[in-house]
Coordinates of C-alpha atoms and ligand atoms in Angstrom, one line a residue:
M1 CA 18.2 44.9 22.5
S2 CA 19.3 42.3 25.0
N3 CA 18.3 42.5 28.6
E4 CA 20.2 39.4 29.3
P5 CA 23.7 39.5 30.9
T6 CA 26.3 38.5 28.3
P7 CA 28.3 35.8 29.9
S8 CA 31.9 35.8 29.9
P9 CA 33.2 33.0 30.0
P10 CA 30.2 31.0 28.7
R11 CA 28.6 28.8 31.5
P12 CA 27.6 25.2 30.8
G13 CA 23.9 26.1 30.7
H14 CA 24.6 28.4 27.9
R15 CA 26.3 25.7 26.0
L16 CA 23.3 23.5 26.3
L17 CA 21.0 26.3 25.4
R18 CA 23.3 27.0 22.1
T19 CA 23.1 23.2 21.2
A20 CA 19.3 23.2 21.7
G21 CA 19.0 26.5 19.6
A22 CA 21.2 24.9 16.9
A23 CA 19.0 21.8 16.8
A24 CA 15.9 24.0 16.7
T25 CA 17.2 25.8 13.7
G26 CA 17.8 22.6 11.8
L27 CA 14.2 21.5 12.5
A28 CA 12.7 24.7 11.7
A29 CA 14.5 24.9 8.4
A30 CA 13.5 21.4 7.6
T31 CA 9.9 22.1 8.3
A32 CA 10.0 25.2 6.2
A33 CA 11.5 23.0 3.4
L34 CA 8.8 20.4 3.7
G35 CA 6.2 23.0 3.9
T36 CA 7.4 24.6 0.8
G37 CA 7.5 21.2 -1.1
A38 CA 4.0 20.4 0.0
M39 CA 2.9 23.8 -1.3
A40 CA 4.7 23.3 -4.6
A41 CA 3.3 19.9 -5.0
Y42 CA -0.2 21.6 -5.3
A43 CA 1.0 22.3 -8.9
T44 CA 2.7 19.1 -9.7
G45 CA 0.7 16.5 -7.8
A46 CA 0.7 14.7 -4.6
P47 CA 3.4 12.0 -5.8
S48 CA 5.9 14.8 -6.2
T49 CA 5.8 16.0 -2.7
P50 CA 9.4 15.3 -1.4
V51 CA 8.4 12.9 1.4
I52 CA 6.1 11.0 -0.8
A53 CA 8.6 10.8 -3.6
V54 CA 11.3 9.6 -1.2
G55 CA 9.0 7.1 0.3
S56 CA 7.9 5.8 -3.0
A57 CA 11.5 5.5 -4.1
A58 CA 12.2 3.7 -0.8
I59 CA 9.3 1.1 -1.4
D60 CA 10.7 0.2 -4.8
L61 CA 14.3 -0.2 -3.5
T62 CA 13.2 -2.1 -0.3
P63 CA 14.6 -5.8 -0.5
T64 CA 11.9 -8.2 -0.6
P65 CA 12.5 -9.7 2.7
L66 CA 12.2 -6.4 4.5
K67 CA 9.0 -5.6 2.4
E68 CA 7.5 -9.0 3.5
Y69 CA 8.4 -8.3 7.2
A70 CA 6.7 -4.9 6.9
V71 CA 3.5 -6.4 5.4
R72 CA 3.5 -9.2 7.9
T73 CA 4.2 -6.8 10.9
F74 CA 2.3 -3.7 10.1
G75 CA -0.3 -5.0 7.5
A76 CA -2.3 -2.2 6.2
R77 CA -0.6 0.3 8.5
D78 CA 2.8 -0.4 6.5
K79 CA 2.6 2.9 4.7
A80 CA 1.8 5.0 7.7
V81 CA 4.8 3.4 9.4
L82 CA 7.0 4.1 6.5
L83 CA 6.0 7.7 6.4
D84 CA 6.6 8.0 10.1
G85 CA 9.9 6.5 9.8
I86 CA 10.9 8.9 7.0
H87 CA 9.7 12.0 9.1
L88 CA 11.7 10.8 12.1
T89 CA 14.7 10.2 10.0
M90 CA 14.4 13.5 8.5
A91 CA 14.0 15.1 11.9
L92 CA 17.2 13.4 13.1
L93 CA 19.1 14.5 10.0
A94 CA 17.6 18.1 10.4
V95 CA 18.9 18.3 13.9
L96 CA 22.4 17.2 12.8
A97 CA 22.4 19.8 10.0
G98 CA 21.4 22.4 12.5
L99 CA 24.2 21.4 14.8
L100 CA 26.7 21.5 11.9
A101 CA 25.3 24.9 10.9
A102 CA 26.0 26.5 14.2
R103 CA 29.8 25.8 13.5
R104 CA 29.7 26.2 9.9
P105 CA 26.6 27.7 8.5
L106 CA 27.3 27.1 5.0
A107 CA 28.0 23.4 5.5
G108 CA 24.7 22.9 7.4
A109 CA 22.8 24.7 4.7
A110 CA 24.4 22.6 2.1
A111 CA 23.6 19.4 4.0
L112 CA 19.9 20.4 4.0
G113 CA 20.1 21.4 0.3
A114 CA 21.4 17.9 -0.3
F115 CA 18.1 16.5 1.1
G116 CA 16.4 18.4 -1.5
G117 CA 18.7 16.8 -4.1
L118 CA 17.5 13.5 -2.7
G119 CA 13.9 14.4 -3.5
V120 CA 14.7 15.5 -6.9
W121 CA 16.2 12.2 -7.7
A122 CA 13.3 10.3 -6.1
A123 CA 10.8 12.4 -7.9
L124 CA 12.6 11.9 -11.3
S125 CA 12.9 8.2 -10.7
R126 CA 9.1 7.5 -10.4
P127 CA 7.7 5.7 -13.5
G128 CA 6.2 8.3 -15.8
A129 CA 7.8 11.2 -14.0
H130 CA 7.9 14.7 -15.8
A131 CA 10.7 17.2 -15.4
A132 CA 8.3 19.5 -13.3
D133 CA 7.9 16.8 -10.8
C134 CA 11.2 17.8 -9.3
A135 CA 10.0 21.4 -8.7
P136 CA 8.8 20.8 -5.1
S137 CA 12.0 19.2 -3.9
V138 CA 14.1 21.9 -5.7
A139 CA 12.0 24.6 -3.9
A140 CA 12.2 22.6 -0.7
G141 CA 16.0 22.3 -0.8
V142 CA 16.5 25.9 -1.6
V143 CA 14.2 27.3 1.0
G144 CA 15.7 24.8 3.6
A145 CA 19.2 25.7 2.9
A146 CA 18.4 29.5 2.8
T147 CA 16.5 29.4 6.0
L148 CA 19.0 27.4 7.8
L149 CA 21.7 29.8 6.8
L150 CA 19.8 32.7 8.0
L151 CA 18.8 31.1 11.3
A152 CA 22.3 29.7 12.1
R153 CA 23.8 33.1 11.4
S154 CA 21.3 34.9 13.6
W155 CA 21.8 32.4 16.4
R156 CA 25.7 32.9 16.2
R157 CA 25.0 36.7 16.6
T158 CA 23.2 35.9 20.0
S159 CA 26.6 34.4 21.4
P160 CA 29.2 36.9 21.5
A161 CA 31.7 34.1 22.3
L162 CA 31.2 33.0 18.7
L163 CA 32.0 36.5 17.4
G164 CA 35.3 37.1 19.2
P165 CA 35.9 39.2 22.2
Q166 CA 33.3 41.8 23.3
P167 CA 33.5 44.7 25.6
E168 CA 32.1 43.9 29.1
P169 CA 28.9 45.8 30.0
E170 CA 29.1 48.0 33.0
Q171 CA 26.4 46.2 34.9
E172 CA 23.6 43.7 34.5
G173 CA 20.9 44.9 32.2
A174 CA 22.9 47.5 30.7
V175 CA 22.7 48.2 27.0
P176 CA 25.6 46.4 25.4
G177 CA 26.3 49.6 23.4
P178 CA 29.4 48.7 21.3
A179 CA 28.2 45.1 20.3
P180 CA 25.5 45.8 17.7
A181 CA 26.2 42.5 16.0
V182 CA 24.8 40.7 19.1
T183 CA 21.1 39.9 18.5
S184 CA 18.7 39.1 21.2
R185 CA 18.2 35.4 21.8
R186 CA 14.6 36.0 22.4
T187 CA 14.3 37.5 18.8
V188 CA 16.1 34.6 17.2
L189 CA 14.1 32.2 19.3
A190 CA 10.9 33.9 18.0
A191 CA 12.0 33.7 14.5
T192 CA 13.0 30.0 14.7
A193 CA 9.6 29.3 16.2
A194 CA 7.9 31.3 13.6
T195 CA 9.7 29.5 10.7
F196 CA 8.9 26.2 12.2
T197 CA 5.0 27.2 12.5
A198 CA 4.9 28.7 9.0
G199 CA 6.5 25.5 7.7
A200 CA 4.1 23.2 9.5
L201 CA 1.1 25.2 8.4
A202 CA 2.3 25.4 4.8
G203 CA 2.8 21.6 4.9
I204 CA -0.8 21.0 6.3
G205 CA -2.2 23.6 4.0
G206 CA -0.5 22.3 1.0
R207 CA -1.7 18.8 1.6
I208 CA -5.2 19.9 2.1
L209 CA -5.3 22.1 -1.0
T210 CA -3.6 19.4 -3.3
D211 CA -6.1 16.8 -1.9
R212 CA -8.9 19.1 -2.8
R213 CA -7.6 19.9 -6.2
L214 CA -7.2 16.2 -6.9
D215 CA -10.4 15.1 -5.4
V216 CA -12.3 12.6 -7.7
T217 CA -15.0 11.6 -5.1
A218 CA -17.5 13.8 -7.0
A219 CA -16.6 12.1 -10.3
R220 CA -16.8 8.9 -8.7
D221 CA -20.3 9.6 -7.2
A222 CA -21.4 10.8 -10.7
V223 CA -20.6 7.4 -12.3
R224 CA -23.8 5.7 -13.5
L225 CA -23.2 2.0 -13.6
P226 CA -25.0 0.2 -16.4
A227 CA -26.8 -3.1 -15.6
P228 CA -24.9 -6.2 -16.5
A229 CA -26.0 -7.8 -19.7
V230 CA -26.9 -10.9 -17.9
P231 CA -27.3 -10.3 -14.2
P232 CA -26.3 -13.5 -12.2
A233 CA -28.5 -14.6 -9.3
P234 CA -26.8 -13.5 -6.1
P235 CA -25.1 -16.3 -4.3
P236 CA -27.7 -18.2 -2.4
P237 CA -27.7 -18.2 1.5
S238 CA -26.4 -21.7 1.6
V239 CA -22.9 -20.5 0.7
H240 CA -22.6 -19.3 4.3
P241 CA -22.7 -21.7 7.3
N242 CA -24.6 -19.7 10.0
I243 CA -21.9 -19.7 12.5
P244 CA -21.1 -16.6 14.6
G245 CA -17.6 -15.3 14.0
L246 CA -17.4 -16.8 10.6
S247 CA -16.6 -14.0 7.9
P248 CA -19.4 -13.1 5.7
F249 CA -19.4 -14.8 2.2
T250 CA -19.3 -11.4 0.5
T251 CA -16.8 -9.1 1.9
P252 CA -18.1 -5.5 2.4
N253 CA -16.0 -3.0 0.4
A254 CA -14.9 -1.2 3.5
D255 CA -13.4 -4.5 4.9
F256 CA -11.7 -5.7 1.7
Y257 CA -8.0 -6.0 2.1
R258 CA -5.8 -3.4 0.4
V259 CA -2.2 -4.3 -0.8
D260 CA -0.4 -1.8 -3.1
T261 CA 2.7 0.3 -3.3
A262 CA 1.0 3.6 -3.6
L263 CA 1.8 5.9 -0.8
T264 CA -0.8 8.5 -2.1
L265 CA -3.8 7.0 -3.9
P266 CA -3.8 7.7 -7.7
R267 CA -6.7 10.0 -8.3
I268 CA -8.0 9.6 -11.8
D269 CA -11.0 11.5 -13.1
P270 CA -12.8 9.1 -15.5
R271 CA -13.3 11.8 -17.9
D272 CA -9.5 12.0 -18.3
W273 CA -9.0 8.3 -18.3
A274 CA -8.5 6.1 -21.4
L275 CA -7.1 2.5 -21.6
R276 CA -4.5 1.9 -24.3
I277 CA -4.4 -1.8 -25.7
H278 CA -1.2 -2.2 -27.7
G279 CA 1.8 -4.3 -28.4
L280 CA 1.6 -7.5 -30.4
V281 CA -1.9 -6.8 -31.7
D282 CA -3.2 -6.0 -35.1
R283 CA -5.4 -3.2 -34.2
P284 CA -4.3 -1.1 -31.1
Q285 CA -7.2 0.3 -29.1
L286 CA -7.8 3.4 -27.1
I287 CA -10.9 3.2 -24.9
T288 CA -12.4 5.9 -23.0
F289 CA -14.4 5.4 -19.7
D290 CA -17.7 6.1 -21.5
Q291 CA -16.8 3.7 -24.2
L292 CA -16.0 1.1 -21.6
L293 CA -19.3 1.5 -19.9
R294 CA -21.1 1.1 -23.4
E295 CA -19.5 -2.5 -23.6
P296 CA -21.7 -5.3 -22.6
L297 CA -20.8 -5.6 -19.0
E298 CA -20.7 -8.8 -17.0
E299 CA -20.7 -9.5 -13.3
L300 CA -18.2 -11.8 -11.6
D301 CA -18.3 -13.2 -8.3
H302 CA -14.7 -13.9 -7.3
T303 CA -12.3 -14.4 -4.4
L304 CA -9.2 -12.1 -4.8
S305 CA -6.1 -13.1 -2.7
C306 CA -2.6 -11.7 -2.2
V307 CA 0.5 -13.9 -2.6
S308 CA 1.8 -12.2 0.6
N309 CA -1.0 -13.7 2.6
E310 CA 0.7 -16.0 5.4
V311 CA -1.1 -19.3 6.2
G312 CA -4.3 -18.4 7.9
G313 CA -3.8 -14.6 6.9
P314 CA -6.2 -12.0 6.3
Y315 CA -5.4 -10.8 2.6
L316 CA -8.2 -12.1 0.6
G317 CA -11.8 -11.1 0.0
T318 CA -14.8 -11.9 -2.1
T319 CA -16.7 -9.5 -4.1
R320 CA -18.9 -9.1 -7.0
W321 CA -17.1 -7.2 -9.8
L322 CA -18.8 -5.6 -12.7
G323 CA -16.8 -5.0 -15.8
A324 CA -16.2 -5.5 -19.6
S325 CA -14.8 -8.7 -20.9
L326 CA -11.1 -8.6 -21.0
P327 CA -10.7 -11.4 -23.6
A328 CA -13.4 -9.8 -25.9
L329 CA -11.5 -6.5 -25.9
L330 CA -8.1 -8.4 -26.6
R331 CA -9.8 -10.3 -29.5
R332 CA -11.0 -7.0 -31.0
A333 CA -7.5 -5.8 -30.9
G334 CA -6.3 -9.0 -32.5
V335 CA -3.6 -10.8 -30.5
R336 CA -0.7 -11.8 -32.7
P337 CA 0.8 -15.2 -32.6
G338 CA 3.9 -15.5 -30.2
A339 CA 2.6 -13.3 -27.6
D340 CA 2.4 -15.1 -24.2
Q341 CA 2.2 -12.2 -21.7
L342 CA -0.3 -9.5 -20.9
V343 CA 1.2 -6.6 -19.0
G344 CA -1.0 -4.1 -17.3
R345 CA 0.3 -0.7 -16.3
S346 CA -1.2 1.5 -13.6
Q347 CA -1.2 5.3 -13.6
D348 CA 1.3 5.1 -10.7
G349 CA 3.6 3.0 -12.8
M350 CA 2.9 -0.5 -11.4
T351 CA 3.4 -3.3 -13.9
I352 CA 1.6 -6.6 -13.5
G353 CA 2.0 -9.5 -16.0
T354 CA -0.6 -12.3 -16.6
P355 CA -0.1 -15.5 -18.8
L356 CA -2.0 -14.4 -21.8
E357 CA -3.1 -18.0 -22.7
S358 CA -5.0 -18.0 -19.3
V359 CA -6.8 -14.7 -20.0
L360 CA -7.9 -16.1 -23.3
D361 CA -8.8 -19.6 -22.2
G362 CA -12.5 -18.9 -21.6
R363 CA -12.2 -17.7 -17.9
R364 CA -14.3 -14.6 -17.0
A365 CA -11.4 -12.1 -17.0
L366 CA -12.8 -8.5 -16.6
L367 CA -11.8 -4.9 -16.9
A368 CA -13.7 -4.2 -13.7
V369 CA -15.4 -0.8 -12.9
A370 CA -17.4 -1.6 -10.0
M371 CA -17.2 -3.8 -6.7
N372 CA -20.4 -5.0 -4.8
G373 CA -22.5 -2.5 -6.9
E374 CA -20.4 0.6 -6.3
A375 CA -17.9 2.3 -8.6
L376 CA -14.5 0.9 -7.6
P377 CA -13.4 2.5 -4.3
L378 CA -10.3 4.9 -4.9
A379 CA -8.2 2.3 -2.9
H380 CA -9.2 -0.5 -5.1
G381 CA -8.4 0.9 -8.4
F382 CA -11.0 3.7 -9.5
P383 CA -11.9 4.0 -12.2
C384 CA -10.8 0.6 -13.7
R385 CA -8.7 -2.4 -12.7
S386 CA -8.2 -5.8 -14.2
V387 CA -9.3 -9.2 -12.6
V388 CA -8.3 -12.5 -13.8
P389 CA -9.6 -15.5 -11.7
G390 CA -7.0 -18.0 -10.8
F391 CA -4.1 -15.6 -10.2
Y392 CA -2.9 -13.7 -7.2
G393 CA -3.4 -10.0 -7.3
Y394 CA 0.3 -9.3 -8.2
T395 CA -0.2 -11.1 -11.5
S396 CA -3.5 -10.2 -12.5
A397 CA -5.4 -7.4 -10.8
T398 CA -3.7 -4.1 -11.9
K399 CA -5.5 -1.2 -10.0
W400 CA -5.7 2.3 -11.6
L401 CA -5.2 0.4 -14.9
V402 CA -4.3 2.8 -17.9
D403 CA -2.4 0.7 -20.3
L404 CA -2.5 -3.1 -21.5
E405 CA 0.4 -4.4 -23.5
V406 CA 0.4 -7.7 -25.4
T407 CA 3.9 -9.0 -25.1
T408 CA 6.1 -12.0 -24.1
F409 CA 7.5 -13.1 -20.9
A410 CA 10.9 -13.2 -22.7
A411 CA 10.6 -9.3 -23.6
F412 CA 9.5 -8.0 -20.1
D413 CA 9.6 -8.6 -16.4
P414 CA 6.8 -6.9 -14.5
Y415 CA 7.6 -5.1 -11.2
W416 CA 7.3 -8.1 -8.8
V417 CA 9.0 -10.5 -11.1
Q418 CA 12.0 -8.0 -11.2
R419 CA 12.0 -8.6 -7.5
G420 CA 12.1 -12.3 -7.7
W421 CA 8.5 -13.4 -7.3
D422 CA 7.2 -16.3 -9.4
R423 CA 6.1 -14.9 -12.9
T424 CA 3.0 -17.0 -13.0
G425 CA 1.4 -16.5 -9.6
T426 CA -1.3 -19.2 -9.8
V427 CA -3.4 -19.2 -6.4
R428 CA -2.4 -22.1 -4.3
T429 CA -4.9 -24.3 -2.6
A430 CA -5.4 -23.0 1.0
S431 CA -7.8 -23.2 3.9
R432 CA -8.2 -21.2 7.1
I433 CA -9.8 -21.9 10.4
E434 CA -11.8 -18.8 11.6
V435 CA -14.0 -20.2 14.4
P436 CA -12.9 -20.7 17.2
A437 CA -10.6 -17.7 17.2
P438 CA -7.0 -18.6 18.1
F439 CA -6.5 -19.3 21.9
A440 CA -10.3 -19.1 22.4
K441 CA -11.8 -20.6 25.5
V442 CA -14.9 -22.7 24.4
A443 CA -17.3 -24.8 26.7
A444 CA -16.9 -28.6 26.6
G445 CA -19.4 -30.5 24.5
N446 CA -20.2 -29.7 21.0
V447 CA -17.8 -27.1 19.5
D448 CA -18.4 -25.5 16.1
I449 CA -15.3 -25.1 13.9
A450 CA -15.7 -23.2 10.7
G451 CA -13.7 -21.4 8.2
T452 CA -13.0 -20.8 4.4
A453 CA -11.0 -22.6 1.9
W454 CA -10.1 -21.4 -1.7
A455 CA -8.3 -22.7 -4.8
T456 CA -9.4 -19.9 -7.1
H457 CA -10.5 -21.0 -10.5
R458 CA -10.0 -24.7 -9.7
G459 CA -12.5 -24.8 -6.9
I460 CA -12.6 -26.7 -3.6
A461 CA -13.6 -30.4 -3.5
A462 CA -13.1 -31.3 0.1
V463 CA -12.0 -29.8 3.4
E464 CA -10.9 -32.0 6.3
V465 CA -10.3 -31.1 10.1
R466 CA -8.2 -33.0 12.6
I467 CA -7.8 -32.5 16.2
D468 CA -4.7 -33.3 18.3
Q469 CA -3.2 -35.2 15.2
G470 CA -6.1 -37.6 15.2
H471 CA -7.8 -38.9 12.1
W472 CA -8.7 -36.5 9.4
R473 CA -12.5 -36.0 9.3
Q474 CA -14.6 -34.5 6.5
A475 CA -15.8 -31.0 7.2
E476 CA -19.3 -30.0 5.8
L477 CA -18.9 -27.8 2.7
A478 CA -21.3 -25.0 2.3
F479 CA -22.9 -24.5 -1.2
D480 CA -20.6 -24.4 -4.1
A481 CA -21.1 -21.0 -5.8
G482 CA -18.4 -21.6 -8.3
P483 CA -14.7 -22.3 -8.8
D484 CA -13.7 -18.7 -8.7
L485 CA -15.0 -18.3 -5.2
W486 CA -13.8 -19.4 -1.9
R487 CA -15.8 -22.1 -0.2
Q488 CA -17.0 -21.9 3.4
W489 CA -17.0 -24.9 5.6
S490 CA -18.0 -26.1 9.1
Y491 CA -17.4 -29.0 11.3
R492 CA -19.2 -29.9 14.6
W493 CA -16.7 -31.3 17.0
A494 CA -18.8 -33.5 19.3
G495 CA -17.9 -34.2 22.9
A496 CA -14.8 -31.8 23.0
P497 CA -13.0 -32.8 26.2
P498 CA -11.6 -30.2 28.6
G499 CA -7.9 -29.1 28.0
A500 CA -5.9 -27.5 25.3
H501 CA -6.3 -28.7 21.8
R502 CA -4.8 -28.2 18.4
I503 CA -7.2 -28.0 15.5
E504 CA -5.8 -28.4 11.9
V505 CA -7.4 -28.0 8.5
R506 CA -6.5 -28.9 4.9
A507 CA -8.3 -28.6 1.8
T508 CA -8.4 -30.6 -1.6
D509 CA -9.0 -28.8 -4.8
T510 CA -11.1 -30.2 -7.7
T511 CA -8.1 -31.5 -9.4
G512 CA -7.6 -33.9 -6.4
A513 CA -4.6 -32.1 -5.1
V514 CA -4.4 -32.1 -1.3
Q515 CA -3.0 -29.0 0.3
P516 CA 0.6 -29.9 1.3
E517 CA 1.7 -29.9 4.9
Q518 CA 5.1 -28.6 4.1
R519 CA 5.5 -24.9 5.1
A520 CA 6.6 -22.4 2.6
T521 CA 7.0 -18.6 2.9
P522 CA 4.8 -16.4 0.8
F523 CA 8.0 -15.6 -1.2
P524 CA 8.3 -16.5 -4.1
S525 CA 5.0 -18.1 -5.2
G526 CA 2.6 -18.2 -2.2
A527 CA 2.7 -19.7 1.4
T528 CA 1.9 -23.4 1.8
G529 CA 1.2 -25.4 4.9
W530 CA -1.8 -26.3 7.1
H531 CA -3.4 -23.7 9.2
S532 CA -3.9 -24.6 12.8
T533 CA -5.5 -23.2 15.9
V534 CA -5.1 -23.8 19.6
V535 CA -8.2 -23.6 21.7
T536 CA -8.9 -24.4 25.4
V537 CA -12.0 -26.4 26.2
T538 CA -13.2 -25.7 29.7
Ligands
MTE601 N1 -1.5 -0.3 -9.3 C1 -1.4 -1.3 -8.6 N2 -2.1 -2.3 -8.7 C2 -2.0 -3.4 -7.8 C3 -1.0 -3.4 -6.8 C4 -0.1 -2.3 -6.8 O1 0.7 -2.2 -5.9 N3 -0.4 -1.2 -7.5 N4 -0.9 -4.5 -6.0 C5 -1.4 -5.8 -6.5 C6 -1.5 -6.8 -5.4 S1 -0.1 -7.4 -4.7 C7 -2.6 -7.2 -5.0 S2 -2.8 -8.5 -3.9 C8 -4.0 -6.6 -5.3 C9 -4.8 -6.2 -4.2 O2 -6.0 -5.6 -4.5 P1 -6.8 -4.7 -3.5 O3 -6.0 -3.9 -2.8 O4 -8.0 -4.2 -4.1 O5 -7.2 -5.9 -2.6 O6 -3.7 -5.5 -6.2 C10 -2.8 -5.6 -7.2 N5 -2.7 -4.5 -8.0
MO602 MO1 -0.5 -9.0 -3.4

């Protein structure tokens, strides 16, 4: 029963309260909806969670320039930013649905239900989606709509003005006897808050439970990596000029860049994993993880890089892969004449196409199972990914690989090619100054300049440095560990005079091609241009 005076006519304060209440019903109902969706995803898998499904669809629909902008601006945080954006948008729309519901409860509920419909569409549009994947969004939509309807109607009952003329109580605090329809505002507020809290807890709980159910870290820890058939010597120390600030020659797994479209990491138990090799082959293959580990395994030291890397950017790393020979497996399958593209498919539906001729030309392409002596980290493709030296990741390095199709370029455009990127994806010759850091202040005299250069699979023949547009000078190249690896370099700038200076670098690959000065954006086939750094000598 209400202890509050029932106002007549409503005062402005009450108007505000009613608006806030209406907004709160929308937020509470949406939270309950998302909580329900997260709980339901326990059964159908993390990618079918409504927000994840909508986010994944958004990633696939994002126009290339916007995607480039996101990678450039947010880097590895791009996914967190996207999810925050979706949550914020949802909150805003939920508030609007709540306000609408205050006037027209059914219409508000229908609006919230429509978001559920968006989730259904998104979940079903995922590659390899099953009908069941729409269940979390259906549940979310139904719960969201019903909750909003109930809450909005309750809120209306707290406001006699909305229910038509009511008899005046005799005095303040008197029991409003003849108006049983009027619910206490406090009761409805409590119900709204409880709905919100329950929804939030269900959301968090659903996520924790789903993560636990899908956890494959134990399975990953249990992987026993066989030794490679011919273990190569580790790169000698001379591959790395000993200059403070220069990146290590081998990138630790934890520091290895990550670029992919996966909002939730695919979690694959190796016991459930099998790789299908099919298409234009004489003998299609199905290989289990155990069978793959029984193949003669090879180690490959290799620098993987991303086409989205800006000049001087961070999206590359060097690692020692362990894996089975991809060309050997393709030969076993018997590649038919006429095939020119090898398409890798991941468990999450990514498609990546590599020129088949290059895979079979003698380069050391692998189906990799390990990185730096460890089973592949989940973020880098556990349990298996492809690696083909000479190509950017988007045309060669399918993570969470489950399917290899021998086909033609004419027959199929992979994911990034559909979005306008170059279908070949050969790594361009590039170089980067790492020391001194941009805008560093260094002491006059001898200044050490150092960095990395790469032209994966062709190899680096020379690196030159120039200062303030002077003559190009040869940098000193560290030991050449092979064409599939970056090459570190250094240059001692003797007698650096005080003032601001611009340092530039350019590399030459082993075909004799000099890195072009002309700037090009990463889209559609990799950035070009010389990297430069401005330093102040004091
Ligand atoms: N399944 C899947 N594999 C993928 C991608 C992806 O989005 N999904 N991105 C590719 C791109 S663009 C790059 S550069 C490399 C990056 O590999 P890394 O994240 O292990 O560094 O993975 C490639 N393989
Ligand atoms: Mo990439």
